[in-house]
Short mmCIF file of C-alpha atoms in Angstrom, two decimals:
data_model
loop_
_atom_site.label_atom_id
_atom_site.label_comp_id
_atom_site.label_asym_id
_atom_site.label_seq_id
_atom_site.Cartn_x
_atom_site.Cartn_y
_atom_site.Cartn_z
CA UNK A 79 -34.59 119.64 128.47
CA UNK A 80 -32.74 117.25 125.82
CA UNK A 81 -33.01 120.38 123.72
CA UNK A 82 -30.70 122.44 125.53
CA UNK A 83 -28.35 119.85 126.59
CA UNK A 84 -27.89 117.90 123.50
CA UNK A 85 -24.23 117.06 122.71
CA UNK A 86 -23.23 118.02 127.01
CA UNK A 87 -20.53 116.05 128.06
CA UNK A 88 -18.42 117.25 131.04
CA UNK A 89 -15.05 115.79 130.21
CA UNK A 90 -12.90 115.19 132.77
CA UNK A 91 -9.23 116.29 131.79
CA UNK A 92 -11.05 120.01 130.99
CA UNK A 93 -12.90 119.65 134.46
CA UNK A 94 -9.57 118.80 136.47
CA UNK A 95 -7.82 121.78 134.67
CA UNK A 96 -10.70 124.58 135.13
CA UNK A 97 -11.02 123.03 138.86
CA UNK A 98 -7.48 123.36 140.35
CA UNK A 99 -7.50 126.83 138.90
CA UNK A 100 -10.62 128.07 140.75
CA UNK A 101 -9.33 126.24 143.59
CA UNK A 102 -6.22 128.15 143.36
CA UNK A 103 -7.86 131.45 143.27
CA UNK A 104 -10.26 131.20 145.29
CA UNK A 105 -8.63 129.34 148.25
CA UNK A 106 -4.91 130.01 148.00
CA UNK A 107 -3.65 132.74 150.69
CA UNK A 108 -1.29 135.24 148.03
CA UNK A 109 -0.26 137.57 150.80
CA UNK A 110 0.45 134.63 153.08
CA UNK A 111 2.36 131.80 150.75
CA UNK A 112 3.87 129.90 154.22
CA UNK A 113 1.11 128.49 155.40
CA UNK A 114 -0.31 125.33 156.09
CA UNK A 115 -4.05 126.28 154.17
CA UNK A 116 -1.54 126.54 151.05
CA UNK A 117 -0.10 123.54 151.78
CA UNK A 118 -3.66 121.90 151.71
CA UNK A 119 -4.73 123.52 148.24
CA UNK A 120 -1.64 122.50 146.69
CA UNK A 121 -1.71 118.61 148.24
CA UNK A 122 -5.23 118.75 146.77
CA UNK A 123 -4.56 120.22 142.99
CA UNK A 124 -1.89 117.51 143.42
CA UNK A 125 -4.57 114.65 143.38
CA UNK A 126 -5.52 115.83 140.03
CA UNK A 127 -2.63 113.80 138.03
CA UNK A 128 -3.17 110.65 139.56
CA UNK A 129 -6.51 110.60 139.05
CA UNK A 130 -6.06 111.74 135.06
CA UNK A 131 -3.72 108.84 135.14
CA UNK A 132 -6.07 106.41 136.22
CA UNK A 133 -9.02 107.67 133.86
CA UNK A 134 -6.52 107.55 130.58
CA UNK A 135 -4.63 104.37 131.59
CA UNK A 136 -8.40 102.46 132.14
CA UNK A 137 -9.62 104.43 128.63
CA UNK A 138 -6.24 103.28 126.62
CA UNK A 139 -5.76 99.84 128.86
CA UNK A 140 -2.42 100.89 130.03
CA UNK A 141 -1.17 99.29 132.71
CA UNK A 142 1.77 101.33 132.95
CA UNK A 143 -0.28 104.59 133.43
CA UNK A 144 -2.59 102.54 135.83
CA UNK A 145 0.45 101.73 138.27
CA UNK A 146 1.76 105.35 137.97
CA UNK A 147 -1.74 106.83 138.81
CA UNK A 148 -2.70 104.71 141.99
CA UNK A 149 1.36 105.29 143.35
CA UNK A 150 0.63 108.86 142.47
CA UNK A 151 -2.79 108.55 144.78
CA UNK A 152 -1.57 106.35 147.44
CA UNK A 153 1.73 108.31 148.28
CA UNK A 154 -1.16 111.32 148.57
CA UNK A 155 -2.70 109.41 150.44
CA UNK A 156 -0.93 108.01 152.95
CA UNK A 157 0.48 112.40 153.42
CA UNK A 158 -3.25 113.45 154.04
CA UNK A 159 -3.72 111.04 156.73
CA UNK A 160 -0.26 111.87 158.30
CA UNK A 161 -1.76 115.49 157.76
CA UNK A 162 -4.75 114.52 159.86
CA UNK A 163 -3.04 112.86 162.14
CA UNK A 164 -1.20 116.09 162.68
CA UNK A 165 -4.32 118.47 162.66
CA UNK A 166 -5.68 117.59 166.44
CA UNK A 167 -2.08 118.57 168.03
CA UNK A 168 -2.69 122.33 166.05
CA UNK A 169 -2.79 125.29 167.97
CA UNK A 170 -3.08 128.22 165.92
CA UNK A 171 -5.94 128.68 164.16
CA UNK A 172 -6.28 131.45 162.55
CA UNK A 173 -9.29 132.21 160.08
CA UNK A 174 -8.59 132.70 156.58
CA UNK A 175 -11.17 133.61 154.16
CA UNK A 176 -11.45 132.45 150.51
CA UNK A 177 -10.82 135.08 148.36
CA UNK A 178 -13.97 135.95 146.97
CA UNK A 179 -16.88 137.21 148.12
CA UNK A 180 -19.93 134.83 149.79
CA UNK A 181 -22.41 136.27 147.27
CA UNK A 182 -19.71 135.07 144.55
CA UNK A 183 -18.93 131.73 146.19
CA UNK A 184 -22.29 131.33 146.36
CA UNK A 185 -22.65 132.07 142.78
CA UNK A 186 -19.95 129.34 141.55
CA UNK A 187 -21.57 126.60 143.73
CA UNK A 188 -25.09 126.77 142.07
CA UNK A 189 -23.16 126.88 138.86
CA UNK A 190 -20.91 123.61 139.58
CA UNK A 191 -24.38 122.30 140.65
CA UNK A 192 -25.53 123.08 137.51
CA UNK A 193 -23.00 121.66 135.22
CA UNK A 194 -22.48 118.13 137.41
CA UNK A 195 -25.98 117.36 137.28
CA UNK A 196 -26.39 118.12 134.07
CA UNK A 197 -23.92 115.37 133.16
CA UNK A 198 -26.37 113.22 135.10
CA UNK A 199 -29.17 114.00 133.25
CA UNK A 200 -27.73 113.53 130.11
CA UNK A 201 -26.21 110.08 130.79
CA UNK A 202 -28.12 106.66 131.12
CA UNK A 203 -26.92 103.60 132.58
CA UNK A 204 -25.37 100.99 130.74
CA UNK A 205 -26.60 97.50 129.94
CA UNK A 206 -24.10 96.03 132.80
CA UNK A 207 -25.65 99.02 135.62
CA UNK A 208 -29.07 97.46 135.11
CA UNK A 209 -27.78 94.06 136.19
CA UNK A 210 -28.77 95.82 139.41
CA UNK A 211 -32.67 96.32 139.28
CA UNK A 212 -33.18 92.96 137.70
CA UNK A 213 -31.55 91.36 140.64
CA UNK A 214 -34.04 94.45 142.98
CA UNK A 215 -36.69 92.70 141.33
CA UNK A 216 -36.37 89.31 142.04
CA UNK A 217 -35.22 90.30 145.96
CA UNK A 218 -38.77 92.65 146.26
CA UNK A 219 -40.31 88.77 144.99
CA UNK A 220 -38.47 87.29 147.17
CA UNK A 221 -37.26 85.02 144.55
CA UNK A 222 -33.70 83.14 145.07
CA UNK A 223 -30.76 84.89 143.14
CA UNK A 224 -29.28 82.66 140.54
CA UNK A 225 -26.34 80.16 141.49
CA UNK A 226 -22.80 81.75 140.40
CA UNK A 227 -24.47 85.70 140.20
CA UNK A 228 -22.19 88.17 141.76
CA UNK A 229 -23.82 91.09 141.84
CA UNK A 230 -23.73 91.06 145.48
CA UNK A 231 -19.99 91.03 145.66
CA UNK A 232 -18.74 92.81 142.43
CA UNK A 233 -19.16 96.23 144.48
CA UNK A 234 -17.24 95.44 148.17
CA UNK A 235 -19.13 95.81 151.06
CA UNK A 236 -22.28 97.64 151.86
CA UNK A 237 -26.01 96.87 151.67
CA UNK A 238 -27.26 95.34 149.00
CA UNK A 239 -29.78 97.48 148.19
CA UNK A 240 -27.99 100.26 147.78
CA UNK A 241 -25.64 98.72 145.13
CA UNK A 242 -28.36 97.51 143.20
CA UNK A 243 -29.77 100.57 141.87
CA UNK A 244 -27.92 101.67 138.82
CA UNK A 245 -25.29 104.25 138.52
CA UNK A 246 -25.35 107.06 135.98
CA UNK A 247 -21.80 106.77 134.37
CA UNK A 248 -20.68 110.11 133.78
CA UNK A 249 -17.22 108.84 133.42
CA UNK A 250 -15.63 107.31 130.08
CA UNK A 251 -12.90 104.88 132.03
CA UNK A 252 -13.42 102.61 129.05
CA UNK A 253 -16.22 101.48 126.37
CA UNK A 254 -19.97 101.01 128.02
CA UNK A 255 -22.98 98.92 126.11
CA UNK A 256 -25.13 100.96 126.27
CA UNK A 257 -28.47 99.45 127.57
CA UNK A 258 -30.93 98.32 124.58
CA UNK A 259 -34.01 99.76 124.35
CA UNK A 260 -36.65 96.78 124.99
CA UNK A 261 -34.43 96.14 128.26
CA UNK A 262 -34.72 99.43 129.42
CA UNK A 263 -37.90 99.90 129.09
CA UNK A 264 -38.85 98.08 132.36
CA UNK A 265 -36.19 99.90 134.04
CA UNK A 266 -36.52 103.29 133.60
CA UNK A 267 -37.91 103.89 136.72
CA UNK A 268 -34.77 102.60 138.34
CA UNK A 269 -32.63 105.18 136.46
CA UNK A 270 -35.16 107.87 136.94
CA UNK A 271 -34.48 106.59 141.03
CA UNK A 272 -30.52 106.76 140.48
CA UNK A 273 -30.76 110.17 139.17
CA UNK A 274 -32.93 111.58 141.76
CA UNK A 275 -30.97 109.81 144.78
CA UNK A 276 -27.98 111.14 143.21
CA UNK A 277 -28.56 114.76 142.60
CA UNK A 278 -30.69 114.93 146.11
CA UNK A 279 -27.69 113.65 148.01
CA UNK A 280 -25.36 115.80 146.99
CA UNK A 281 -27.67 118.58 147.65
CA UNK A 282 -27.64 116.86 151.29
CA UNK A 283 -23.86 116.95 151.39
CA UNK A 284 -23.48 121.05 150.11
CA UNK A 285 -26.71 121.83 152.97
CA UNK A 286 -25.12 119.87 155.39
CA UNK A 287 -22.05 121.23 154.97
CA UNK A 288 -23.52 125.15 155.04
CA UNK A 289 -25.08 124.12 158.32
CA UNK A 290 -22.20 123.14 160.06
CA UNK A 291 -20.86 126.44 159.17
CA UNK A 292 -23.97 128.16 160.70
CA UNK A 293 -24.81 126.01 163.83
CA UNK A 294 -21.16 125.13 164.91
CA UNK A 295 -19.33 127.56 163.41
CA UNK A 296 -21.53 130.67 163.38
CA UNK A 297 -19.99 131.83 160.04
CA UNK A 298 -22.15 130.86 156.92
CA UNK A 299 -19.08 132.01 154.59
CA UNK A 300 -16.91 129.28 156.30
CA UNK A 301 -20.08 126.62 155.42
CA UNK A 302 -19.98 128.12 151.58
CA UNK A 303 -16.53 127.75 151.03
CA UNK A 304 -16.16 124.22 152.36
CA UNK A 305 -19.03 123.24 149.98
CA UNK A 306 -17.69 125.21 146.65
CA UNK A 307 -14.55 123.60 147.30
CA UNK A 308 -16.39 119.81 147.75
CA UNK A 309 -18.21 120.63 144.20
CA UNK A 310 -14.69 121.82 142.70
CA UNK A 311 -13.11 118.60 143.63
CA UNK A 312 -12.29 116.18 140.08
CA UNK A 313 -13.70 113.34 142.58
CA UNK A 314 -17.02 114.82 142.43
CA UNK A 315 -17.07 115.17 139.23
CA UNK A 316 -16.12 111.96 138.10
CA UNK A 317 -18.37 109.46 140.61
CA UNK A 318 -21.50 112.38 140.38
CA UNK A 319 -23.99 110.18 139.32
CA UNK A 320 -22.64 106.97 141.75
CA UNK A 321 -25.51 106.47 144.41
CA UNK A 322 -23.06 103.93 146.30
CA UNK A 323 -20.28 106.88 146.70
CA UNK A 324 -22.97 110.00 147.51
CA UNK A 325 -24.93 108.67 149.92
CA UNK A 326 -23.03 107.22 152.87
CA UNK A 327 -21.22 110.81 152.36
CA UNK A 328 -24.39 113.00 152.75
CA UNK A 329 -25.26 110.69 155.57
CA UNK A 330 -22.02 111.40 157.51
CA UNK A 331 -21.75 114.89 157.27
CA UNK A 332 -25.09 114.89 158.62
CA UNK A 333 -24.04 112.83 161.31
CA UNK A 334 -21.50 115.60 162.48
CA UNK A 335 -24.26 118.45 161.59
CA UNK A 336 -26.50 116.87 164.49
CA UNK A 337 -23.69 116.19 166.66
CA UNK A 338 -25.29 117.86 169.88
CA UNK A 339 -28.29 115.23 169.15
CA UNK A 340 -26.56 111.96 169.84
CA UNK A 341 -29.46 109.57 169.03
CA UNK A 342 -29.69 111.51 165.73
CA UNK A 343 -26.37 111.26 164.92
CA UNK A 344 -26.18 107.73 166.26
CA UNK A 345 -29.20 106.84 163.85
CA UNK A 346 -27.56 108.66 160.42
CA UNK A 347 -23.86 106.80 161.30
CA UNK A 348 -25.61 103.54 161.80
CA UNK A 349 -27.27 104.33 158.28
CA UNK A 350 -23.96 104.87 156.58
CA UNK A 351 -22.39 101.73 158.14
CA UNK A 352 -24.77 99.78 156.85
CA UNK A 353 -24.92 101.55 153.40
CA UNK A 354 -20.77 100.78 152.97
CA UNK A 355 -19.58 99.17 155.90
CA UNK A 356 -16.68 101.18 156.48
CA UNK A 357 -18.41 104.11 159.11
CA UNK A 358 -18.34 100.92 161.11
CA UNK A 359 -14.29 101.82 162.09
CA UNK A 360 -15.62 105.62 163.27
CA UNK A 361 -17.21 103.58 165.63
CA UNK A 362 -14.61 103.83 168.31
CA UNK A 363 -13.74 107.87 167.61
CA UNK A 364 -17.32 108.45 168.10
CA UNK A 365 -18.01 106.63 170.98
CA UNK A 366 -15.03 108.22 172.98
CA UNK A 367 -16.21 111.59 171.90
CA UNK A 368 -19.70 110.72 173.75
CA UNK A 369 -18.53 109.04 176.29
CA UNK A 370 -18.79 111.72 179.05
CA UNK A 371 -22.22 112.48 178.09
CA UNK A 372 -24.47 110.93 175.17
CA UNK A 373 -22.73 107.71 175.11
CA UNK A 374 -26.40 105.39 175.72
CA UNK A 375 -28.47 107.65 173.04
CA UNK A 376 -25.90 107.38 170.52
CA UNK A 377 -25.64 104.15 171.03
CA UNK A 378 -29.43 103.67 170.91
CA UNK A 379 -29.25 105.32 167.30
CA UNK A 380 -26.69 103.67 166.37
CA UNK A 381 -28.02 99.71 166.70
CA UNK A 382 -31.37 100.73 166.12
CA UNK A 383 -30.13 101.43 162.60
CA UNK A 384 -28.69 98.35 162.26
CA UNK A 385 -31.29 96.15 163.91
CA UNK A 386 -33.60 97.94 160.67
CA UNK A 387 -31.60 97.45 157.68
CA UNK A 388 -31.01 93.58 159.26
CA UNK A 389 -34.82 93.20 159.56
CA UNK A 390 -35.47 94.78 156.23
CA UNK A 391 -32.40 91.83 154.70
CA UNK A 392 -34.36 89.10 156.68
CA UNK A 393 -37.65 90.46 155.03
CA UNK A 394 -36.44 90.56 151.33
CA UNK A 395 -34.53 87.27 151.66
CA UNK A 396 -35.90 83.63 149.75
CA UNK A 397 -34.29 81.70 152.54
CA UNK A 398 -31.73 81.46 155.28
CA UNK A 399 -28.75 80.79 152.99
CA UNK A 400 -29.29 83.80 150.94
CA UNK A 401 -30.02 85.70 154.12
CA UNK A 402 -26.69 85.19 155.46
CA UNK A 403 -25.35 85.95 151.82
CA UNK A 404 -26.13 89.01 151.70
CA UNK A 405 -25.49 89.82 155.77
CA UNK A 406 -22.04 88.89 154.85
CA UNK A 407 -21.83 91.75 152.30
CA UNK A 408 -23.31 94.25 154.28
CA UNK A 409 -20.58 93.76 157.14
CA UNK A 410 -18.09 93.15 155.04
CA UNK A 411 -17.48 89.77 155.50
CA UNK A 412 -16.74 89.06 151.71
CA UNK A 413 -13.74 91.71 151.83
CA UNK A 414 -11.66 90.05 154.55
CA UNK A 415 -9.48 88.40 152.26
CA UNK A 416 -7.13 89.16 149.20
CA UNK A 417 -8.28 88.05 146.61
CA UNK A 418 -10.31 90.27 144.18
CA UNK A 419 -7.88 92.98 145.48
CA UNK A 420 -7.94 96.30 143.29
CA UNK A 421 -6.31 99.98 143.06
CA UNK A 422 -2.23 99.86 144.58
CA UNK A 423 -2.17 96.90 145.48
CA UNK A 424 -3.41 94.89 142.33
CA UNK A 425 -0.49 96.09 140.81
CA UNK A 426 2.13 95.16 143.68
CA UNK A 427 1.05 91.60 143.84
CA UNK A 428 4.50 90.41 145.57
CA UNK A 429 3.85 93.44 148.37
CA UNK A 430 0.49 91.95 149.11
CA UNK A 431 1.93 90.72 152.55
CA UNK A 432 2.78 93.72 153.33
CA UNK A 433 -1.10 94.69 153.18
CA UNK A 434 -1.70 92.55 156.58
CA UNK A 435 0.49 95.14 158.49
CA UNK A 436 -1.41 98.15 156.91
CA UNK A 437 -4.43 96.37 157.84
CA UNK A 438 -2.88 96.18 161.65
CA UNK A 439 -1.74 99.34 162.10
CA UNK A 440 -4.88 100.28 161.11
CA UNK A 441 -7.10 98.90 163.30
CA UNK A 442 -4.62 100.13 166.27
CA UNK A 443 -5.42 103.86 164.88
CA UNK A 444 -8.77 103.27 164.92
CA UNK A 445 -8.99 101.79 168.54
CA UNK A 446 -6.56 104.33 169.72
CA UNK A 447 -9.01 107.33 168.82
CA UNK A 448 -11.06 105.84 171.37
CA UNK A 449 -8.64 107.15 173.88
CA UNK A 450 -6.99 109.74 171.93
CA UNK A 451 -7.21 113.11 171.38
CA UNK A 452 -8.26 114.06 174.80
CA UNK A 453 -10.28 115.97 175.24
CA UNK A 454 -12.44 115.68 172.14
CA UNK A 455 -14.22 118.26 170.60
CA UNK A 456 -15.69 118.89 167.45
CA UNK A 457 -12.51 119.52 165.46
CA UNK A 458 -10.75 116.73 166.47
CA UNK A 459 -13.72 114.55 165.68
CA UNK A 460 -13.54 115.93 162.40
CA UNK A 461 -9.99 115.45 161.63
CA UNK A 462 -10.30 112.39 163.31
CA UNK A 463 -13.44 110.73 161.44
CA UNK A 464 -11.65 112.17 158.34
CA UNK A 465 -8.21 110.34 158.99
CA UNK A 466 -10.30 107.31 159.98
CA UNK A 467 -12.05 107.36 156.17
CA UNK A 468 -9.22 107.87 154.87
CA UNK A 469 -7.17 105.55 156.21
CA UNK A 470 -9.75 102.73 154.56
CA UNK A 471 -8.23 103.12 151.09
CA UNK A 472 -5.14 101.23 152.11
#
């Protein structure tokens, strides 16, 4: 295999370029230019920028081009969610296929599959990823982690687990050490275990996504072109081989694929709020939507989830103190407060007050979608849930 990919690298500024031209043509409605599908393609090419921004100011360690990217992302931002927001009060729906054929869209998604896991094949982890499984390994002992280690914090909230199997940079932000061979040796297995979790989840996410086409949707071409566009997007390129980013996705779209199974879908949203922590605001949204009927099995699901990943913490914990460590994390407990802050608002230090009213306003959205829209149906809970993930990047 090393054979035929030697000398592969999937650059990023040539991926964003190809990308928002095959999203162009293949999404953008020609004989109907007023219209708000249009208006989505274009907001979504226009992420492109910041994000080139981000990866060139990191690579050159330019502030300047740091601060320009996340305002560039964060103004984008803050429209999608307004765009959301918007979405539940929509009417008209009409249906608009891509442009292209499903045999063809078909075609291009195995081929994007292709080429982005590829570029996790052909990249290892670096000596700093495998911090990870040496810290996996002395949690499976049940040995104390050392005084002063953050590698349960460096990554935000989440479970611990998760963030300590190492990702496959296929990203060149700035200069990686490369891991040394007589320290990878012993963990080779836990890059062999990134690799396969990563490329398996996104395989989750594009299935998932062609079944809620099928089952809720009854049109398979609708499923296809919502999971072309997903491998199109430069995000998915860039984090392809991050476990911590792939996962909790796959799980949630599977959580709105079994949406008519609320225990199910209870169980796989439980699972991604303990993976990240931040499904745990959908909670509201979701429990308004079953509220008529489902509410108790979704809530069964739900905490039963919990209740497992706590047990399994409790299990692979030396003692009480470190216990509670890393139950902090996986609530989020460590990311109440400022400090550490990263992205918009590193670079707006003297607007960091204003962050406690974003964080406000907020938690009112989120509490409101318990209430509102109503009634709730299944494209409102996807706008909704959307808006709701969204929303967590400010």
């Amino acid at each position: 295999m090393d054979q035929f990919l030697k000398g592969y690298d999937l650059n990023l500024t040539t991926w964003v370029y190809l990308s928002s031209l095959l999203t162009i043509a293949i999404y953008f409605k020609f004989n109907r230019l007023w219209s708000m599908r249009n208006l989505d393609m274009l907001a979504l090419v226009a992420m492109a920028p910041g994000l080139l921004l981000i990866d060139i100011g990191g690579k050159d360690h330019r502030d300047d081009l740091l601060n320009r990217g996340y305002i560039w992302l964060f103004v984008l931002s803050a429209w999608f969610l307004l765009r959301l927001l918007a979405d539940s009060r929509m009417v008209r729906r009409p249906l608009l296929e891509p442009n292209l054929t499903p045999g063809g869209l078909t075609f291009i998604g195995v081929a994007l599959l292709v080429f982005l896991f590829a570029n996790v094949v052909t990249k290892s982890p670096s000596k700093s990823d495998l911090e990870g499984p040496r810290m996996l390994d002395a949690m499976l002992h049940r040995e104390r982690a050392p005084d002063g280690d953050q590698a349960l914090t460096r990554h935000g909230p989440g479970f611990p687990f998760l963030f300590l199997i190492p990702s496959i940079t296929t990203k060149s932000i700035s200069k990686v050490t490369p891991a040394v061979p007589e320290e990878r040796g012993p963990y080779m297995v836990q890059a062999a275990t990134a690799r396969t979790m990563a490329i398996l989840s996104h395989i989750a996410v594009v299935l998932g996504m062609l079944m809620i086409g099928v089952w809720h949707f009854d049109n398979i071409r609708t499923g296809i072109a919502a999971a072309t566009l997903y491998l199109l997007l430069p995000y998915t390129a860039r984090w392809t081989g991050y476990v911590d980013h792939v996962v909790p996705a796959a799980l949630l779209v599977w959580a709105v694929a079994a949406y008519r199974r609320p225990m199910l879908s209870g169980m796989l949203l439980g699972l991604a709020t303990g993976a990240i922590y931040f499904p745990f605001f959908l909670l509201p949204l979701w429990l308004g939507f079953y509220w008529q009927r489902g509410l108790l099995r979704f809530s069964i699901g739900y905490v039963s989830m919990l209740v497992a990943l706590v047990a399994w913490l409790a299990f692979a914990s030396s003692n009480l103190d470190h216990f509670l460590a890393q139950l902090k994390m996986m609530f989020g407990w460590t990311s109440l407060s400022s400090p550490g802050v990263e992205g918009f608002w590193l670079f707006h230090v003297s607007s960091l007050p204003w962050r406690w009213p974003v964080l406000a306003a907020y938690a009112m959205m989120c509490a409101w979608f318990a209430l509102w829209p109503s009634p709730k149906n299944l494209g409102s809970l996807l706008s909704c849930s959307a808006a709701v993930m969204l929303g967590t990047q400010f």
